[in-house]
Every structure is written in C-alpha cells, then in structure tokens.
Coordinates of C-alpha atoms in Angstrom, one line a residue:
M26 CA 6.2 -9.6 30.3
P27 CA 9.9 -10.7 29.8
V28 CA 11.7 -10.6 26.5
W29 CA 12.2 -14.1 25.3
C30 CA 15.6 -15.3 24.2
C31 CA 16.4 -17.6 21.2
R32 CA 20.1 -17.9 21.9
C33 CA 20.3 -21.2 23.8
S34 CA 17.6 -22.9 21.8
L35 CA 19.2 -21.8 18.5
A36 CA 22.6 -23.1 19.5
A37 CA 21.0 -26.4 20.6
H38 CA 19.2 -26.6 17.4
F39 CA 22.4 -26.5 15.3
R40 CA 24.3 -29.0 17.5
N41 CA 22.3 -31.7 15.8
Y42 CA 23.6 -31.1 12.3
S43 CA 25.9 -33.7 10.8
D44 CA 28.9 -32.9 8.6
T45 CA 27.2 -34.6 5.6
E46 CA 24.3 -32.2 5.4
T47 CA 24.3 -29.9 2.4
E48 CA 24.4 -26.1 2.8
G49 CA 20.9 -26.0 1.4
E50 CA 19.6 -28.3 4.0
I51 CA 21.3 -26.3 6.8
F52 CA 20.0 -23.0 5.5
N53 CA 16.5 -24.4 4.9
S54 CA 16.5 -25.6 8.5
L55 CA 17.6 -22.2 9.7
V56 CA 14.7 -20.6 7.8
Q57 CA 12.3 -23.3 9.0
Y58 CA 13.5 -22.8 12.6
F59 CA 12.7 -19.1 12.4
G60 CA 9.5 -19.8 10.5
D61 CA 8.2 -22.2 13.1
N62 CA 9.7 -21.0 16.4
L63 CA 9.8 -17.3 15.8
G64 CA 6.3 -17.4 14.3
Q65 CA 5.0 -19.2 17.4
K66 CA 6.8 -17.0 19.8
V67 CA 5.5 -13.8 18.1
K68 CA 2.0 -15.3 18.0
A69 CA 2.1 -15.9 21.7
M70 CA 3.7 -12.6 22.5
P71 CA 3.4 -10.5 19.4
L72 CA 5.1 -7.3 20.7
V73 CA 7.9 -6.5 23.0
E74 CA 7.0 -4.3 26.0
E75 CA 8.0 -0.6 25.9
T76 CA 9.7 -1.0 29.2
S77 CA 12.1 -3.6 27.9
L78 CA 15.7 -2.4 27.6
I79 CA 17.0 -2.4 24.0
E80 CA 20.2 -4.1 25.3
D81 CA 18.1 -7.1 26.4
S82 CA 16.4 -7.7 23.1
S83 CA 17.7 -10.8 21.4
V84 CA 15.5 -11.0 18.3
T85 CA 15.5 -8.8 15.2
L86 CA 12.8 -9.6 12.7
P87 CA 14.0 -9.7 9.1
V88 CA 11.1 -7.6 7.9
V89 CA 8.4 -5.4 9.5
V90 CA 5.7 -4.2 7.1
I91 CA 3.8 -1.0 8.1
G92 CA 0.4 -1.0 6.6
N93 CA -2.0 -4.0 6.0
G94 CA -3.8 -2.8 2.9
P95 CA -3.4 -4.7 -0.5
S96 CA 0.3 -3.6 -0.7
G97 CA 1.1 -5.1 2.7
I98 CA -1.0 -8.2 2.1
C99 CA 0.6 -9.0 -1.3
L100 CA 4.1 -8.5 0.2
S101 CA 3.3 -10.9 3.0
Y102 CA 2.0 -13.4 0.5
M103 CA 5.3 -13.4 -1.4
L104 CA 7.5 -13.2 1.7
S105 CA 5.6 -16.3 2.9
G106 CA 7.1 -18.3 0.1
Y107 CA 4.6 -18.1 -2.7
R108 CA 6.4 -17.9 -6.1
P109 CA 5.1 -17.1 -9.6
Y110 CA 6.1 -19.3 -12.5
L111 CA 5.2 -19.1 -16.2
S112 CA 2.3 -21.5 -16.8
S113 CA 3.2 -24.5 -18.9
E114 CA 0.7 -23.7 -21.7
A115 CA 0.7 -19.9 -21.4
I116 CA 1.5 -17.7 -24.3
H117 CA 1.9 -14.0 -23.6
P118 CA 0.5 -11.8 -26.4
N119 CA 3.7 -9.7 -26.2
T120 CA 6.0 -12.0 -28.2
I121 CA 9.2 -10.3 -27.1
L122 CA 8.3 -10.7 -23.5
H123 CA 7.2 -14.2 -24.0
S124 CA 10.5 -15.2 -25.6
K125 CA 12.3 -13.7 -22.6
L126 CA 10.1 -15.7 -20.2
E127 CA 10.8 -18.9 -22.1
E128 CA 14.5 -18.5 -21.6
A129 CA 14.1 -19.1 -17.9
R130 CA 10.9 -21.0 -17.7
H131 CA 12.2 -23.2 -14.9
L132 CA 12.8 -20.2 -12.6
S133 CA 10.2 -18.2 -10.7
I134 CA 9.8 -14.6 -11.7
V135 CA 11.3 -13.7 -8.3
D136 CA 14.5 -15.3 -9.4
Q137 CA 14.8 -13.6 -12.8
D138 CA 16.3 -10.3 -13.9
L139 CA 13.4 -7.9 -13.5
E140 CA 15.2 -5.1 -15.4
Y141 CA 15.7 -7.4 -18.4
L142 CA 12.0 -8.5 -18.4
S143 CA 10.7 -5.0 -17.9
E144 CA 12.7 -3.5 -20.8
G145 CA 10.5 -2.0 -23.5
L146 CA 7.2 -2.4 -21.7
E147 CA 4.8 0.5 -21.4
G148 CA 1.8 1.0 -19.1
R149 CA 0.0 3.3 -16.8
S150 CA 2.6 3.2 -14.0
S151 CA 5.9 5.0 -13.9
N152 CA 7.5 2.0 -12.1
P153 CA 8.8 -0.6 -14.6
V154 CA 8.3 -3.7 -12.3
A155 CA 4.7 -2.6 -11.7
V156 CA 4.1 -2.6 -15.4
L157 CA 5.8 -5.9 -15.8
F158 CA 3.9 -7.7 -13.1
D159 CA 0.6 -6.2 -14.3
T160 CA 1.1 -7.4 -17.9
L161 CA 1.9 -10.9 -16.5
L162 CA -1.2 -11.0 -14.4
H163 CA -3.5 -9.1 -16.8
P164 CA -2.1 -9.3 -20.3
D165 CA -3.1 -6.3 -22.6
A166 CA -5.7 -5.2 -20.0
D167 CA -5.4 -1.6 -21.2
F168 CA -6.5 -2.6 -24.7
G169 CA -9.7 -3.9 -23.3
Y170 CA -8.8 -7.6 -23.3
D171 CA -9.5 -10.0 -20.5
Y172 CA -6.8 -12.6 -21.1
P173 CA -6.0 -15.0 -18.2
S174 CA -2.8 -14.6 -16.3
V175 CA 0.2 -16.3 -17.7
L176 CA 1.4 -17.2 -14.2
H177 CA 0.7 -19.9 -11.8
W178 CA 1.8 -19.9 -8.1
K179 CA 3.6 -22.4 -6.0
L180 CA 4.1 -22.4 -2.2
E181 CA 7.8 -23.0 -1.5
Q182 CA 8.1 -22.8 2.2
H183 CA 11.9 -22.8 2.3
H184 CA 11.6 -19.2 0.8
Y185 CA 9.6 -18.0 3.8
I186 CA 11.1 -14.8 5.3
P187 CA 9.8 -14.1 8.9
H188 CA 7.9 -10.9 9.0
L189 CA 5.1 -9.0 10.7
V190 CA 2.5 -6.8 9.0
L191 CA 1.2 -4.0 11.3
G192 CA -2.1 -2.3 10.6
K193 CA -4.6 0.0 12.4
G194 CA -7.6 -2.1 11.5
P195 CA -8.4 -5.5 9.9
P196 CA -6.5 -6.7 6.8
G197 CA -7.6 -4.5 3.8
G198 CA -6.5 -1.2 5.3
A199 CA -8.4 1.9 4.1
W200 CA -10.9 -0.2 2.1
H201 CA -12.8 -0.9 5.3
N202 CA -13.3 2.9 5.7
M203 CA -14.5 3.8 2.2
E204 CA -18.0 4.9 1.3
G205 CA -20.0 1.7 0.6
S206 CA -22.5 3.1 -1.8
M207 CA -20.0 3.9 -4.6
L208 CA -18.6 1.6 -7.2
T209 CA -14.9 1.1 -7.4
I210 CA -13.1 2.8 -10.3
S211 CA -11.3 -0.5 -11.2
F212 CA -12.8 -3.7 -12.4
G213 CA -13.2 -6.4 -9.7
N214 CA -10.5 -8.6 -11.3
W215 CA -8.1 -5.7 -11.2
M216 CA -8.6 -5.5 -7.5
E217 CA -7.7 -9.1 -6.8
L218 CA -4.5 -10.4 -5.3
P219 CA -2.5 -13.4 -6.6
G220 CA -3.8 -16.9 -6.1
L221 CA -7.5 -16.1 -5.4
K222 CA -9.7 -14.9 -8.3
F223 CA -12.1 -12.2 -7.2
K224 CA -14.9 -13.4 -9.5
D225 CA -14.7 -16.9 -7.9
W226 CA -14.9 -15.4 -4.4
V227 CA -17.6 -12.9 -5.1
S228 CA -19.8 -15.4 -7.0
S229 CA -19.9 -17.5 -3.8
K230 CA -21.2 -14.5 -1.9
R231 CA -23.9 -13.2 -4.2
R232 CA -25.8 -14.7 -7.0
N233 CA -26.2 -11.8 -9.4
L234 CA -23.1 -10.2 -10.8
K235 CA -24.1 -6.9 -12.4
G236 CA -21.1 -5.8 -14.4
D237 CA -17.4 -6.0 -13.5
R238 CA -17.3 -3.1 -11.0
V239 CA -17.9 -3.7 -7.3
M240 CA -18.6 -2.0 -4.0
P241 CA -15.6 -1.1 -1.8
E242 CA -17.1 -3.1 1.1
E243 CA -16.9 -6.3 -1.1
I244 CA -13.2 -5.5 -1.8
A245 CA -12.6 -5.1 1.9
R246 CA -14.2 -8.4 2.8
Y247 CA -12.2 -10.1 0.0
Y248 CA -8.9 -8.8 1.3
K249 CA -9.8 -9.9 4.8
H250 CA -10.8 -13.4 3.5
Y251 CA -7.6 -13.6 1.4
V252 CA -5.3 -13.3 4.4
K253 CA -7.2 -16.1 6.1
V254 CA -7.5 -18.5 3.1
M255 CA -3.8 -18.0 2.2
G256 CA -2.7 -18.8 5.7
L257 CA -1.1 -15.4 6.4
Q258 CA -2.8 -14.6 9.7
K259 CA 0.2 -15.4 11.8
N260 CA 2.0 -12.5 10.1
F261 CA -0.7 -9.9 10.8
R262 CA -1.3 -7.7 13.9
E263 CA -4.3 -5.5 14.0
N264 CA -5.1 -2.4 16.0
T265 CA -1.4 -1.3 16.0
Y266 CA -0.4 2.4 15.8
I267 CA 3.2 3.3 15.0
T268 CA 4.7 6.3 16.8
S269 CA 8.4 6.1 15.7
V270 CA 10.6 4.2 13.3
S271 CA 14.3 5.0 13.9
R272 CA 17.7 3.5 13.1
L273 CA 19.9 1.7 15.5
Y274 CA 23.6 1.4 15.2
R275 CA 26.2 -1.3 15.9
D276 CA 29.7 -0.3 16.7
Q277 CA 31.3 -3.3 14.9
V278 CA 31.0 -3.5 11.2
N279 CA 32.5 -5.9 8.7
N280 CA 34.7 -4.9 5.8
D281 CA 31.8 -5.1 3.4
G282 CA 29.9 -2.5 5.5
Q283 CA 27.4 -5.0 6.7
G284 CA 26.7 -5.5 10.4
R285 CA 27.7 -8.8 11.9
N286 CA 24.4 -10.7 12.7
V287 CA 25.7 -14.2 13.0
S288 CA 28.6 -15.0 15.4
T289 CA 31.3 -17.2 13.9
Q290 CA 31.2 -19.5 17.0
H291 CA 27.9 -19.3 18.8
L292 CA 25.4 -17.9 16.3
Q293 CA 24.1 -15.5 18.8
I294 CA 23.3 -11.8 18.8
E295 CA 25.8 -10.0 21.1
K296 CA 24.5 -7.5 23.7
S297 CA 24.9 -3.8 23.2
K298 CA 26.0 -4.1 19.6
F299 CA 23.5 -3.0 16.9
T300 CA 23.9 -3.3 13.2
K301 CA 23.7 0.0 11.5
R302 CA 20.9 -1.3 9.1
N303 CA 18.5 -2.3 11.9
W304 CA 15.4 -0.4 12.8
E305 CA 13.5 0.2 16.1
I306 CA 9.7 0.4 15.7
R307 CA 7.7 1.8 18.6
G308 CA 4.0 2.2 19.0
Y309 CA 1.0 0.9 20.8
Q310 CA -1.7 -1.7 20.4
R311 CA -5.3 -1.1 21.2
V312 CA -7.0 -3.9 23.1
G313 CA -10.6 -4.8 23.8
D314 CA -11.1 -2.5 26.8
G315 CA -9.8 0.5 24.9
S316 CA -6.5 0.7 26.7
H317 CA -3.2 1.0 24.9
I318 CA -0.3 -1.5 25.3
P319 CA 3.1 0.0 24.2
F320 CA 5.5 -2.1 22.2
C321 CA 8.9 -2.0 20.7
L322 CA 10.1 -4.2 17.8
F323 CA 13.4 -4.5 16.0
A324 CA 13.8 -5.2 12.3
E325 CA 16.5 -5.5 9.8
N326 CA 14.2 -4.2 7.1
V327 CA 11.1 -2.0 7.1
A328 CA 8.6 -1.8 4.3
L329 CA 6.3 1.2 4.1
A330 CA 2.9 0.2 2.8
T331 CA 0.7 2.8 4.5
G332 CA -1.1 4.2 1.4
T333 CA -1.9 7.9 1.2
L334 CA -5.4 8.2 2.6
D335 CA -4.4 9.0 6.2
S336 CA -4.4 12.8 6.1
P337 CA -7.0 14.6 3.8
G338 CA -5.6 17.5 1.8
R339 CA -6.5 20.9 3.1
L340 CA -6.9 24.3 1.4
E341 CA -5.1 26.0 4.3
I342 CA -7.5 29.0 4.3
E343 CA -9.4 31.0 6.8
G344 CA -12.4 29.2 8.4
E345 CA -11.5 25.7 7.2
D346 CA -11.9 24.3 10.7
F347 CA -15.6 25.3 11.0
P348 CA -17.8 22.3 11.8
F349 CA -19.7 22.7 8.5
V350 CA -16.5 22.0 6.5
F351 CA -15.9 18.3 5.8
H352 CA -12.7 16.8 4.4
S353 CA -13.7 13.2 3.6
M354 CA -16.4 11.4 1.7
P355 CA -17.3 9.2 4.7
E356 CA -17.9 12.4 6.8
F357 CA -20.1 13.9 4.1
G358 CA -21.9 10.6 3.4
A359 CA -22.7 10.2 7.1
A360 CA -24.2 13.7 7.3
V361 CA -26.4 13.0 4.3
S362 CA -27.5 9.6 5.5
K363 CA -28.5 11.0 8.9
G364 CA -30.7 13.6 7.2
K365 CA -28.6 16.6 8.4
L366 CA -28.8 18.3 5.0
R367 CA -32.4 17.2 4.1
G368 CA -34.6 20.1 3.1
K369 CA -31.8 22.6 3.0
V370 CA -32.3 25.5 0.6
D371 CA -28.6 26.6 0.5
P372 CA -26.3 24.5 -1.6
V373 CA -23.4 22.2 -0.6
L374 CA -20.0 23.4 -1.8
I375 CA -17.8 20.6 -3.2
V376 CA -14.2 21.4 -3.9
G377 CA -12.1 19.2 -6.2
S378 CA -12.0 17.7 -9.7
G379 CA -11.2 14.1 -9.0
L380 CA -13.3 11.0 -8.6
T381 CA -13.9 11.4 -4.9
A382 CA -15.3 14.9 -5.6
A383 CA -17.4 13.4 -8.3
D384 CA -18.7 10.8 -5.8
A385 CA -19.7 13.6 -3.5
V386 CA -21.5 15.4 -6.3
L387 CA -23.4 12.2 -7.1
C388 CA -24.2 11.6 -3.4
A389 CA -25.7 15.2 -3.1
Y390 CA -27.4 15.1 -6.5
N391 CA -29.1 11.7 -5.8
N392 CA -30.4 13.1 -2.5
N393 CA -31.8 16.3 -4.1
I394 CA -29.2 18.5 -2.4
P395 CA -28.1 21.5 -4.6
V396 CA -24.4 21.6 -5.4
I397 CA -21.8 24.3 -6.0
H398 CA -18.8 22.5 -7.6
V399 CA -15.5 24.5 -7.5
F400 CA -12.3 23.4 -9.1
R401 CA -9.1 25.1 -10.4
R402 CA -8.8 23.3 -13.8
R403 CA -10.5 24.1 -17.1
V404 CA -13.1 21.6 -18.1
T405 CA -11.1 21.0 -21.3
D406 CA -7.9 20.1 -19.3
P407 CA -6.6 16.9 -20.9
D408 CA -5.4 15.7 -17.5
L409 CA -8.9 15.5 -15.9
I410 CA -9.4 11.9 -14.9
F411 CA -12.8 11.8 -16.6
K412 CA -11.0 11.9 -20.0
Q413 CA -9.3 8.7 -19.2
L414 CA -12.5 6.7 -18.4
P415 CA -14.5 5.0 -21.2
K416 CA -18.1 6.3 -21.2
K417 CA -19.7 2.9 -21.4
L418 CA -17.9 1.6 -18.3
Y419 CA -18.2 4.7 -16.2
P420 CA -21.5 6.4 -17.1
E421 CA -22.0 8.0 -13.7
Y422 CA -18.7 9.8 -13.8
H423 CA -19.3 11.0 -17.3
K424 CA -22.7 12.3 -16.1
V425 CA -20.8 14.5 -13.6
Y426 CA -18.3 15.6 -16.2
H427 CA -21.1 16.5 -18.6
M428 CA -22.6 18.7 -15.8
M429 CA -19.2 20.3 -15.2
C430 CA -19.0 21.3 -18.8
T431 CA -22.6 22.4 -19.5
Q432 CA -23.9 23.8 -16.2
S433 CA -21.1 26.3 -15.3
Y434 CA -21.7 29.6 -13.6
S435 CA -21.9 32.9 -15.5
L436 CA -22.3 36.5 -14.4
D437 CA -25.6 36.9 -16.2
S438 CA -27.2 33.8 -14.6
N439 CA -28.0 32.7 -11.1
L440 CA -27.2 29.4 -9.5
L441 CA -29.0 26.4 -11.1
S442 CA -31.4 24.6 -8.9
D443 CA -29.5 21.3 -8.8
Y444 CA -25.9 21.8 -9.8
T445 CA -23.6 24.7 -10.8
S446 CA -19.9 24.3 -11.7
F447 CA -17.2 26.9 -11.1
P448 CA -14.3 26.0 -13.3
E449 CA -11.0 27.9 -12.7
H450 CA -12.1 29.1 -9.3
H451 CA -10.7 28.6 -5.8
V452 CA -12.0 29.2 -2.3
L453 CA -10.6 32.2 -0.5
A454 CA -12.3 31.8 2.9
F455 CA -15.1 30.3 4.9
K456 CA -17.0 32.5 7.3
S457 CA -18.7 31.7 10.6
D458 CA -22.2 32.6 9.1
M459 CA -21.7 29.6 6.7
K460 CA -20.7 31.7 3.8
C461 CA -17.8 31.2 1.4
I462 CA -15.8 33.5 -0.8
L463 CA -14.9 32.3 -4.2
Q464 CA -12.4 33.9 -6.6
N465 CA -11.8 33.2 -10.3
I466 CA -8.5 33.5 -12.2
S467 CA -9.4 37.2 -13.1
G468 CA -9.6 38.0 -9.4
L469 CA -13.4 38.5 -9.4
K470 CA -14.9 37.4 -6.0
K471 CA -18.3 36.0 -5.3
I472 CA -20.0 35.2 -1.9
F473 CA -22.4 32.3 -1.4
K474 CA -24.4 31.0 1.6
L475 CA -23.9 27.2 2.2
S476 CA -25.5 24.4 4.1
A477 CA -22.1 22.5 4.1
A478 CA -18.8 22.3 2.4
V479 CA -16.7 19.3 1.3
V480 CA -13.0 19.7 0.5
L481 CA -11.9 16.7 -1.6
I482 CA -8.5 17.7 -3.1
G483 CA -6.5 14.5 -2.4
S484 CA -4.8 13.2 0.6
H485 CA -1.3 12.7 2.2
P486 CA 0.2 9.7 4.0
N487 CA 0.8 10.0 7.7
L488 CA 4.5 9.4 8.1
S489 CA 4.8 11.2 11.4
F490 CA 6.7 8.2 12.8
L491 CA 9.6 9.0 10.5
K492 CA 12.1 11.8 10.9
E493 CA 11.0 15.0 9.0
Q494 CA 7.6 13.4 8.5
G495 CA 9.3 11.3 5.8
R496 CA 9.8 14.3 3.6
Y497 CA 13.5 13.5 3.1
L498 CA 12.5 10.3 1.3
G499 CA 10.7 12.1 -1.5
H500 CA 12.0 13.4 -4.8
N501 CA 11.7 16.9 -3.4
S502 CA 12.6 16.8 0.3
S503 CA 11.1 20.2 0.9
L504 CA 7.6 19.0 0.2
P505 CA 5.3 16.4 1.9
I506 CA 5.1 12.9 0.3
T507 CA 2.2 12.6 -2.1
C508 CA 1.2 10.0 -4.6
K509 CA 1.3 12.1 -7.7
G510 CA 3.4 15.2 -6.9
N511 CA 6.1 13.9 -4.7
P512 CA 6.3 10.1 -4.2
V513 CA 9.0 8.4 -2.2
E514 CA 12.1 8.1 -4.4
I515 CA 13.0 4.4 -4.8
D516 CA 15.3 2.1 -6.8
A517 CA 13.2 1.2 -9.8
Y518 CA 13.7 -2.5 -9.4
T519 CA 14.1 -3.2 -5.7
Y520 CA 11.7 -0.5 -4.3
E521 CA 14.4 0.3 -1.7
C522 CA 14.4 4.0 -0.7
V523 CA 17.2 5.9 -2.5
K524 CA 17.9 8.0 0.6
E525 CA 17.6 5.2 3.2
A526 CA 19.1 1.7 3.0
N527 CA 17.0 -1.2 4.2
L528 CA 13.8 0.9 4.0
F529 CA 11.4 0.0 1.3
A530 CA 8.2 1.7 0.0
L531 CA 5.5 0.4 -2.3
G532 CA 1.9 1.2 -3.4
P533 CA 0.5 4.7 -3.4
L534 CA 3.7 6.0 -1.6
V535 CA 5.6 5.4 -4.8
G536 CA 2.9 6.6 -7.2
D537 CA 1.0 3.3 -7.7
N538 CA -2.5 4.3 -6.7
F539 CA -4.2 1.4 -8.4
V540 CA -4.2 -2.1 -6.9
R541 CA -3.3 -3.7 -10.2
F542 CA 0.1 -1.9 -10.1
L543 CA 1.0 -2.0 -6.5
K544 CA 1.5 -5.8 -6.7
G545 CA 4.7 -5.0 -8.6
G546 CA 6.2 -3.5 -5.5
A547 CA 5.8 -6.7 -3.6
L548 CA 7.7 -8.5 -6.4
G549 CA 10.5 -6.0 -6.3
V550 CA 10.9 -6.0 -2.6
T551 CA 10.7 -9.8 -2.3
R552 CA 13.3 -10.3 -5.0
C553 CA 15.7 -7.9 -3.3
L554 CA 15.3 -9.6 0.1
A555 CA 15.6 -13.0 -1.4
I556 CA 18.9 -12.1 -3.0
R557 CA 20.2 -10.8 0.3
Q558 CA 19.0 -13.8 2.1
K559 CA 20.9 -16.0 -0.3
K560 CA 24.0 -14.1 0.3
K561 CA 23.5 -14.6 4.1
K562 CA 23.1 -18.4 3.4
H563 CA 26.6 -18.5 2.0
L564 CA 28.0 -16.4 4.8
F565 CA 26.3 -18.7 7.3
V566 CA 27.8 -21.8 5.8
E567 CA 31.3 -20.2 5.5
R568 CA 31.3 -19.2 9.2
G569 CA 29.8 -22.4 10.5
G570 CA 31.5 -25.0 8.2
D571 CA 34.4 -25.6 10.6
G572 CA 32.3 -27.2 13.2
M573 CA 29.7 -24.9 14.6
V574 CA 29.2 -24.6 18.4

C-alpha cells in the first residue's frame, strides 16, 4: 500500500485563490481542505504501512489522540469544531464568575482566558480548568443542586483540527470492560458528554428510570452512540495497539524555535527534514481474521487519554501469580458467575479499601461466599472514600463500610460466617496450598485457608510505548504514573506536559478520575491548539501573500 502524497493537489488547490480573498477565507479553505481531503484519505487508508520509509511520508497529522474513552471522545468533539458559548438567558449562581462570563459573552469559552475565569473557583479536582468547566456544565453540583448547564454548543466547522483517535476497542474505552452488575459511583448526568443529555438518551432505551445512578454497560453504549450521533466516526480507529511514540527531529529550525512546516514558495513538506516537535506513532491494528497490520503515523501533537485501568496494581509478594489470585473485578465476577466458588467453605480474600474492593465484597456477599477483607487503613481514616459518599445515595457502599467497622477480626473470636474485616493488615504471602499469611501493624501473623483471593488496590496506566514507561512525565520521575500518587505533570491551563512539548495529557493521567472533571482537559487542550493554529494562520498568510506558487 503506497503512501499517498498531498503535495501536488495542495499546490493546485491554492493556485485558484484570487488576490481579493481575505486571510480568513484562505485559512478557512486550508482547514477545509485538510478536513475534507485528509479525512477522506485517512478513512480510505487509515494507517501508513510499517514498511514505508519515514523519508517518503508526506503527511503529518496535527493531532493524534491515544485512548478513545470519554477523555478522547470529548477532545475529538471539541477539535471537530464544537464550541461552548454562554446561553443567552443563563445566569450562573456564582455571581463573580457570571460577571466574568458576561464580559465576553460573544466569545466561545475556548477563546477566553481560562486562567482568569478559573480564578477563585473551588472543586473536587486539583486542575483549575476542570473545576471551571464542571461548574459551567453542572453549576453547584457538589452542593446537591441539579441546575442546568449555562452553556450551549455551536458547530463551527472552520475550527476543525484534523485528528485521529486511536483505541483498543469501541469508543468508550474501559467502560466496555467494566462489571455490568454494579452501579456507577457518579450520577448519570455527571457521566454525560457535551451536547447529548444522558437522561434523554437513556429514556429512549428503557422506560423505568430508577434513581440517577446507572449501569456501566449503559454508559458504554451511550459513549459509543455519542460518537455516531455527533458525527465523529471519521476521527476514530478501533482495534489499534500502540507500541511506540517517539520524537522526530528536523535539522532546519526557524529563529523562533519552531520547525518549518510550510514552504515559502511551494507549501510542501520537504523530504528528510523533520520538525523537532513532530511525533512518530507506531503500532498495529487487529483485523477480523485476528491478524495484525503494522502502521506508522506522524503527528505534530500527541494527546494521551489512555486512562489508568490498563495495569492492575500488584502487592509484589510471594505467590501472587498463583491461579487462585485475581487482580480485577471482571475476573472475580466471571469466576462467581460460572459457579467456580459456589459451595466453597473457605472464604475469599479481598484486598483493598476502595470502591472496587467494596464491589467485590458485595458480589461475594450477595452470592453467599464468605469474605476476609484486608486493608491497610484504619476504619476511622478520614480519607476513606466511603466518608465522602452520602448515605442516602450510596446505601450499598455504606453497608460495606458498616461491616468494615463492626465485623472486624479479634484474637478472641473466630472468623464470622459471612464477612470479617482486617483493618491495618497486609498480605505477606500466598502459598501453593491456597493459604495466605496476614500481618498486622504490630507484626502479629495469621494464616488462613482460602477459596480465592482478589487484589484490588488500584491500577496503573500502560505507557510502555513511551520512553521510561512515561515515568519522566510525572511529578516524581522515579515512580510510575498513577492517578492519585504521581499524575503526569502538566501546565494547569493547556494540559501540555511540563517535561515534553507538544505532548498533552488529560483525564485520569492528570488526576481527574471522574468523567465530570476530565472534560476540562479537552477544553484546555483545544484552546492551546486553537491559539497555535491561529498563529500558523498569520504565518501562512505572511509567507504566501506575495503570490503563492
């Protein structure tokens, strides 16, 4: 499959311009050219063959997004030209923020000063743009109010930035792999993406809406439908696996440090000269017969939207690889549903104090499987997630928390028949005879026979395609990237990696684990790229104004 070339057709396209056309019309046509022609070419031949020589490549995509979960979907939505504006009759309950919004009502939020708008706002994200966008979409949500969004959206196609979104499965990412029997932690409307209300969508799928929390499988279907109804399919490629993302370099650089992408005379990309900011993305695409087709793409910017669910956290102890030790809720749920643990006298060991561990406790409890629940924290620890959840909205999790507090193990009592908690304990080892060794903070050890073990202590993103597994991007480069402990270090308003220019990160990779906050990342990235595109517009006009080609 040959690498297609845009040079001649691009030059021919611009020969038709007249001197009377405005710079806006010229630039809009440039964007429209790439939007139509590049989109069609990529759709026909989405990925360049591995065997193609880099020197022969003639197209560099402005943006490649790695990850097609809600972060990648929302970013694609905004890169496609959708712009948020303050609604004509909207009044935000935060009077200071509302007065700021009124100052530039005619501008989209993408075109406004995000630092100025974010100033003074507080919320449950450490990223100020995430807090800003959340309060615009869900005003005062943390106070229990269900106010409508103060924004309305317009499709402005001249703002379209060509891009590809690469994902392992269908749009929705990890939501397609989550255990379907559990309710989401967030309300349905907090899971929605801009422009399509979740309640409107779900009401057309089922008649009875019982409460505001929904099943993960419904969220997964909603995200997949969202990509279709918003017309984003042309930007998405499924069944793609990334093996490397590395920088390319061009030996000719302008005085401003930027690589020269547009020729002053022919608007062509010169062979064997690579701009320092460009990226090479390699991987493979799985096809219907199970075979792998290698590909190579080139991008000016890369956005990491992979989430953090790729690699389950491990205890790194003896015996953790025995087959009776699970590391994910789907694995454990499958074993339960297949009856593998039915009738077992020995308990299941569940390790962890988060919501996924609580889901596993509920799964075992509801299937009459006895549980040993081990976690390092005290039950009075104020940072336990259960203390942040209202009892009325999350009764099942508070049921687990109540058991954690009231059914703990003591030396003068045996294991309880259904559930026993072991606060301030950790697992020392698993043994081949299906026994585990527990130890408390005083060093006292205890051995128990198990029917299975489930280790649910968080997860890490798989950034193996980056150098140093992406560790160098974190706040602490000696540790792996994690959502809470060591997120990717970014500029607070552009989401560009502090330690790598033209590389962006959003969503759980930067600490925004809830869908309602990851949408702010899409806003920050889009604004940054839109500003840079505007600068290129002026550069384009300056270089081509004397009679192009």
